[in-house]
Coordinates of C-alpha atoms and ligand atoms in Angstrom, one line a residue:
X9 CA 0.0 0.0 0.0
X10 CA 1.3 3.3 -0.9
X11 CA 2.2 5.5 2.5
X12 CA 0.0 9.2 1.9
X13 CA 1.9 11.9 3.3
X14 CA 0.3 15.3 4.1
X15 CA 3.4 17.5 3.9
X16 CA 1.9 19.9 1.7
X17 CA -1.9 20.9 1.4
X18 CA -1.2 20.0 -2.5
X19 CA -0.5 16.4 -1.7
X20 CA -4.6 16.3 -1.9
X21 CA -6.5 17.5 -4.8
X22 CA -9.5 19.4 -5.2
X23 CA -11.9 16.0 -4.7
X24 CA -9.5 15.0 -2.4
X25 CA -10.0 18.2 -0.2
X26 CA -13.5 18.4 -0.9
X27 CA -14.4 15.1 0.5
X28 CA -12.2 15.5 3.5
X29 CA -14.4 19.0 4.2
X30 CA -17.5 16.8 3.7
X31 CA -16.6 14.2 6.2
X32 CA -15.1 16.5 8.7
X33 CA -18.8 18.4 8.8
X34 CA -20.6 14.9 8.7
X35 CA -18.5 13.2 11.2
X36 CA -18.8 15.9 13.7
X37 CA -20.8 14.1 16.1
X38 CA -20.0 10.8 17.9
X39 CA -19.6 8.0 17.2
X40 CA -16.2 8.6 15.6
X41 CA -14.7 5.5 13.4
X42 CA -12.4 3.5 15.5
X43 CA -9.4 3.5 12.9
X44 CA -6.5 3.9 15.3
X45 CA -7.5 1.3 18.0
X46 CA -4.6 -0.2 19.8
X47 CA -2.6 2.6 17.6
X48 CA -0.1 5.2 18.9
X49 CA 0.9 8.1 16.7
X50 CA 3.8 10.2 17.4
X51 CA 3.7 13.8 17.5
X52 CA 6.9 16.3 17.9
X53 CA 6.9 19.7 17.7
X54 CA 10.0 22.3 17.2
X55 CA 7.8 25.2 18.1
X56 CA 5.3 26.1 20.3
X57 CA 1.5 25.1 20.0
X58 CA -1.7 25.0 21.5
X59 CA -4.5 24.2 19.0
X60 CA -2.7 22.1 16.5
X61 CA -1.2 19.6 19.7
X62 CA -4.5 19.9 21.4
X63 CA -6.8 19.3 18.5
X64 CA -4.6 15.9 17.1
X65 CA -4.4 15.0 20.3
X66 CA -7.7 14.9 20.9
X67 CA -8.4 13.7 17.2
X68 CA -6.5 10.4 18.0
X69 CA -7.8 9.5 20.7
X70 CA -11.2 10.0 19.3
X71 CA -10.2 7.6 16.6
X72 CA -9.3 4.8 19.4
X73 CA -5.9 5.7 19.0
X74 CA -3.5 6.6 21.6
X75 CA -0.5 9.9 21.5
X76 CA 2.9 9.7 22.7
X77 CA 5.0 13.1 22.9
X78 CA 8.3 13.3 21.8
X79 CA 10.0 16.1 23.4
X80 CA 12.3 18.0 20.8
X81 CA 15.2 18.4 23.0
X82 CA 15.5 14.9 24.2
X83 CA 14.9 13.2 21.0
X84 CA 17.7 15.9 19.3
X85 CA 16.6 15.1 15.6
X86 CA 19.8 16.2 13.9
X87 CA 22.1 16.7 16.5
X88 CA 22.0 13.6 18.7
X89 CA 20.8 11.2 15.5
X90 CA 20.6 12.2 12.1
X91 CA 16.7 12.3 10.3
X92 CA 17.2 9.3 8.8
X93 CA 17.9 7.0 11.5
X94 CA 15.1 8.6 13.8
X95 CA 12.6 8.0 10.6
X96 CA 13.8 4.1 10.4
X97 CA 13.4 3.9 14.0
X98 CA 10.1 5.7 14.6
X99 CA 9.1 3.7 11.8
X100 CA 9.2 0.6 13.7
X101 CA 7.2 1.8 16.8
X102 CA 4.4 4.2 15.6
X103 CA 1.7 4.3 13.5
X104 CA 1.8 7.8 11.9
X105 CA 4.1 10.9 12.8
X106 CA 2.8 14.5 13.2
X107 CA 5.5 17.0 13.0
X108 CA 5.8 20.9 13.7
X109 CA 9.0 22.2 12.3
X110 CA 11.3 25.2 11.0
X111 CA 12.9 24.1 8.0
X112 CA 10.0 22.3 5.4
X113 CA 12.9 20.3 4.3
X114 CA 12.9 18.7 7.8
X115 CA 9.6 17.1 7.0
X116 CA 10.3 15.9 3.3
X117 CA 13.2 13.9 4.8
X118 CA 11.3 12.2 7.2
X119 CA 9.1 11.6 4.3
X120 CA 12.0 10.3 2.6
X121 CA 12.9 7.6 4.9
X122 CA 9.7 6.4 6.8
X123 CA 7.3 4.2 5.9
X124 CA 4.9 5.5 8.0
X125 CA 2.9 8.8 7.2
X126 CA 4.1 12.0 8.0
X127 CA 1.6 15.1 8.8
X128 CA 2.6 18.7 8.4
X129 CA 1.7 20.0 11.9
X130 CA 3.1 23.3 10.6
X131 CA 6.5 24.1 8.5
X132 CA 7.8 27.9 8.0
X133 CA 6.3 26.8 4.5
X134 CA 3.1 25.6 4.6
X135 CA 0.2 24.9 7.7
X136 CA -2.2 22.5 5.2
X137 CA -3.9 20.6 8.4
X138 CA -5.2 24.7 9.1
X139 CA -6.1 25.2 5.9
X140 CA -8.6 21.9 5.7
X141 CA -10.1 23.8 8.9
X142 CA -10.0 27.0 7.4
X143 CA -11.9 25.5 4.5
X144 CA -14.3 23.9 6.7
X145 CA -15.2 26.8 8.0
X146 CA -16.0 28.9 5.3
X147 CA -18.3 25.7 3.9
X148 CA -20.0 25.9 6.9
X149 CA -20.7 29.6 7.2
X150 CA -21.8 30.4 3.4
X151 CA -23.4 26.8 2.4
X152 CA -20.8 26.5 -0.4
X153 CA -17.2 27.1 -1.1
X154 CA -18.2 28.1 -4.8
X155 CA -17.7 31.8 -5.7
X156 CA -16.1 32.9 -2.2
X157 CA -13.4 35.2 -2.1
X158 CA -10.6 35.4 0.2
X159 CA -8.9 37.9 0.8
X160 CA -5.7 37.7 3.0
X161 CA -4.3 40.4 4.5
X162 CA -0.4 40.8 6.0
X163 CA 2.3 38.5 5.3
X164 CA 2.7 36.0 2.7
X165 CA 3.7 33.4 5.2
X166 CA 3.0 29.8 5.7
X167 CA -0.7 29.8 6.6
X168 CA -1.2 32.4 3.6
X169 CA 0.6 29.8 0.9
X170 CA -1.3 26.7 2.3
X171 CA -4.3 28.7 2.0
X172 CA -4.0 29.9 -1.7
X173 CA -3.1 26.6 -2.6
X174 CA -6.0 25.3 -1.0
X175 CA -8.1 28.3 -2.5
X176 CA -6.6 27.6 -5.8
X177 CA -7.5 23.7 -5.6
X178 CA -11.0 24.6 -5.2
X179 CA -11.3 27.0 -7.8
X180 CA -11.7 30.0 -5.1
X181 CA -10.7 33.4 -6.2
X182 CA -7.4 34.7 -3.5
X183 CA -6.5 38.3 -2.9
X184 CA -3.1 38.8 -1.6
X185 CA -2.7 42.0 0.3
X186 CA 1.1 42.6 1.5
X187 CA 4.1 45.4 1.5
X188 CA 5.9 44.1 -1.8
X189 CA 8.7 42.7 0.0
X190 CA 6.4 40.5 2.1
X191 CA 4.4 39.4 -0.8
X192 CA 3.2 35.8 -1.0
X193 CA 5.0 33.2 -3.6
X194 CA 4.7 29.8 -4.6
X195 CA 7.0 27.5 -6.4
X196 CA 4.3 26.7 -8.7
X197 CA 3.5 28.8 -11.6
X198 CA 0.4 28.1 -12.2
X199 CA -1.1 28.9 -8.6
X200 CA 1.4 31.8 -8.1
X201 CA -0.5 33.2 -11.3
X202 CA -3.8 32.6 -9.9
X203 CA -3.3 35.1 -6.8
X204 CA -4.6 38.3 -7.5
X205 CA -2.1 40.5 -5.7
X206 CA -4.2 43.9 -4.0
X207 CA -1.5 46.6 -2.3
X208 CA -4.1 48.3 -1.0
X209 CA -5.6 45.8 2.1
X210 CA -8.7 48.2 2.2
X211 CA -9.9 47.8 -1.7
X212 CA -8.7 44.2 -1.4
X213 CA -10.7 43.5 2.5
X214 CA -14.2 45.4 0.1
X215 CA -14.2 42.9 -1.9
X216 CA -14.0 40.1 0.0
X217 CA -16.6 37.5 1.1
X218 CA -13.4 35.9 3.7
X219 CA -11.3 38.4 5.2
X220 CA -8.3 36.7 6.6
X221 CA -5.0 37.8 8.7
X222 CA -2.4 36.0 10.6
X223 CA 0.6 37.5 12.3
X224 CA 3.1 40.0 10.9
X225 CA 5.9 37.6 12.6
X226 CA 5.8 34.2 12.4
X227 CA 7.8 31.7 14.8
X228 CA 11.3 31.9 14.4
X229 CA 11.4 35.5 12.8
X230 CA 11.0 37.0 16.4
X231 CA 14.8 39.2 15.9
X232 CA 12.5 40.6 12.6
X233 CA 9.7 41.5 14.8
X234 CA 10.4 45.3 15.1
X235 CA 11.0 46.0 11.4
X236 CA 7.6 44.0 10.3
X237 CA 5.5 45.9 13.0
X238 CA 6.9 49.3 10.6
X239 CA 6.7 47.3 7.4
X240 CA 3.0 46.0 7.8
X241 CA 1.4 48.9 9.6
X242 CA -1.3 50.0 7.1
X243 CA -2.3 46.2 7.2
X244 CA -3.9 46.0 10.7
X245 CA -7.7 45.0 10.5
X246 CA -9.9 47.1 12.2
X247 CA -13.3 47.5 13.6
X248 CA -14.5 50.3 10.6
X249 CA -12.9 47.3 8.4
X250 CA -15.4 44.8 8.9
X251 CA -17.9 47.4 9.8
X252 CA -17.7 48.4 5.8
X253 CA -17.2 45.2 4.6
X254 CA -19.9 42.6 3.0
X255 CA -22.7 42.4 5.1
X256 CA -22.0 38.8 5.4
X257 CA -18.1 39.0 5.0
X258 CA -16.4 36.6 7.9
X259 CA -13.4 37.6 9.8
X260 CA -10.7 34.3 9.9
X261 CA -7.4 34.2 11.7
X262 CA -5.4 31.0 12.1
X263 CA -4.9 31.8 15.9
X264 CA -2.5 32.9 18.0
X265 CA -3.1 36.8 17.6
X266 CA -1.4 39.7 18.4
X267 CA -3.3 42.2 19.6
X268 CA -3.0 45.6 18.3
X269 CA -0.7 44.2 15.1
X270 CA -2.9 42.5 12.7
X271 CA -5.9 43.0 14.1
X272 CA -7.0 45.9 16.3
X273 CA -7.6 45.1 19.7
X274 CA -10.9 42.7 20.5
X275 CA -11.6 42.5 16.9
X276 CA -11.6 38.9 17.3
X277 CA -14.8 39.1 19.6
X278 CA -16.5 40.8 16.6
X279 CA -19.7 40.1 15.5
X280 CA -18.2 39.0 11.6
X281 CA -15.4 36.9 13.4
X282 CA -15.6 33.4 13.5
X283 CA -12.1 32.2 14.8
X284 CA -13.9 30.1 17.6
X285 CA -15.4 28.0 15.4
X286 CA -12.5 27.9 13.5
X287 CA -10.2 26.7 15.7
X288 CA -12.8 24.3 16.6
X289 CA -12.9 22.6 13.2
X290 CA -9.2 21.9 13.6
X291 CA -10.1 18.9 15.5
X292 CA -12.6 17.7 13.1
X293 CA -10.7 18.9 10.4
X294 CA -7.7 17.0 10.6
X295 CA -9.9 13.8 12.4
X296 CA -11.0 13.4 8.5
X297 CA -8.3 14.3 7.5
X298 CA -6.7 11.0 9.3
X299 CA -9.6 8.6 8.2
X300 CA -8.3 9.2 4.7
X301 CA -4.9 9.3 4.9
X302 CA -5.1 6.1 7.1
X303 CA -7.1 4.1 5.2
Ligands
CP37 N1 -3.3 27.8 14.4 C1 -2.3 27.1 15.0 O1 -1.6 26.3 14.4 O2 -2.2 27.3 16.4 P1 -1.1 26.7 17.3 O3 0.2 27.3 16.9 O4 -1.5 27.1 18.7 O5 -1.1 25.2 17.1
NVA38 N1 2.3 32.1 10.7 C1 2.2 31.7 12.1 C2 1.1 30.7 12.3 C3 0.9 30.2 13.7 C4 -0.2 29.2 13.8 C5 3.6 31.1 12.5 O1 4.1 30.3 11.7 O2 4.0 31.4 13.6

């Protein structure tokens, strides 16, 4: 059987995604399939977290499975052992390994040398398992994914490639809204054309049926902090934003937020913002996400 990865969110196709959204919303109450009994999947994270470790967590376990930890600094992937000889090992004890890391390339050699799958918990490339959520969501709030436009507004990071990708996999019309030098790429052509790039975050947030931010720094760029906070200025999301926005425009954000960056302070509690549910369909989300990848 060939071993499905989900390093990128285009390792899945447009069917591919869609069904995934489909089950997620359909499998959202209990009870859940039992996939993973007498199962243990791995999960290590180089960064921080608190939804992505909570919601797989959870997700496991609600599949019958079981979670082990495996703490970054005792486990020294590249230092104490080299990625390939924690892959084969891993490979002999666990089921499935979830990983959170800096470099992508970190996760493509795990990939390389398993033979067990390997989830993108986050890379400073791509966060696909938030984008299946972030799709989710937006099925859920306008009935259909057909026709929506989503308009993204600060840096052209991680959560802002998986996301046009995604977009672009489902046919969804993507405004990019960045300073020039933080402007979103993708090593493919053929979605990089498909972005519509907007300057101006207030013509690109009008015409929007998603509006959509995450922060200005992302994990690991903390030293840049200062110099982004100038750079992005005129992208902060504020209360007259959404105010003047579609009447039934959503506010989105990945989760964790800063505050008085990209969004003005308690904007999240806004009556347009749905991040709740949001970061609530991460765990249903990526629970689908699992049934197919594991079957
Ligand atoms: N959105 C997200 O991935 O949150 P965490 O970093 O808390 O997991
Ligand atoms: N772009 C952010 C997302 C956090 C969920 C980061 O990488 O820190």
């Amino acid at each position: 059987m060939t071993i499905k990865h989900l390093l990128s969110i285009n390792d899945l196709n447009g069917s591919e995604i869609s069904s995934i959204i489909t089950r997620a919303i359909s499998s959202k109450p209990m009870p859940y399939n039992n996939l993973l009994e007498n199962e243990t999947v791995g999960i290590w994270f180089e960064k921080p977290s608190l939804r992505t470790r909570l919601s797989f967590e959870i997700g496991v376990k609600q599949l019958g499975g079981t979670t082990i930890y495996l703490d970054k600094d005792n486990i020294g992937v590249g230092s104490r052992e080299p990625i390939r000889d924690v892959a084969n090992v891993i490979s002999r004890y666990i089921y499935a390994f979830i990983a959170r890391t800096f470099a992508h390339s970190t996760l493509t050699e795990f990939a390389k040398y398993s033979t067990i799958p390997i989830i993108n918990a986050l890379s400073d490339e791509e966060h696909p398992c938030q984008t299946l959520a972030d799709l989710v969501t937006i099925q859920e709030k306008f009935g259909t994914l057909k026709n929506i436009t989503i308009a993204y507004i600060g840096d052209g990071n991680n959560v802002a490639r998986s996301l046009a990708c995604g977009a672009y996999q489902i046919g969804m019309p993507f405004i990019s809204s960045s300073p020039e030098e933080y402007k979103l790429t993708i090593d493919n052509e053929k979605i990089n054309q498909s972005i519509i790039h907007e300057i101006n975050p207030k013509k690109a947030m009008s015409a929007a049926d998603v509006i959509y931010t995450d922060a200005w720094t992302s994990m690991g760029q903390e030293a840049e902090s200062e110099i982004r906070k100038k750079a992005f200025q005129k992208y902060q999301i504020s209360v007259e934003d959404l105010n003047s926005a579609k009447d039934n425009a959503i506010l989105m954000h990945p989760l964790p937020a800063h505050h008085g960056e990209e969004i003005s302070q308690d904007l999240l509690y806004h009556k347009k913002s749905v991040v709740f549910d949001q970061a609530e369909n991460r765990l249903h989300a990526q629970r689908a996400a699992m049934e197919y990848l594991f079957k």
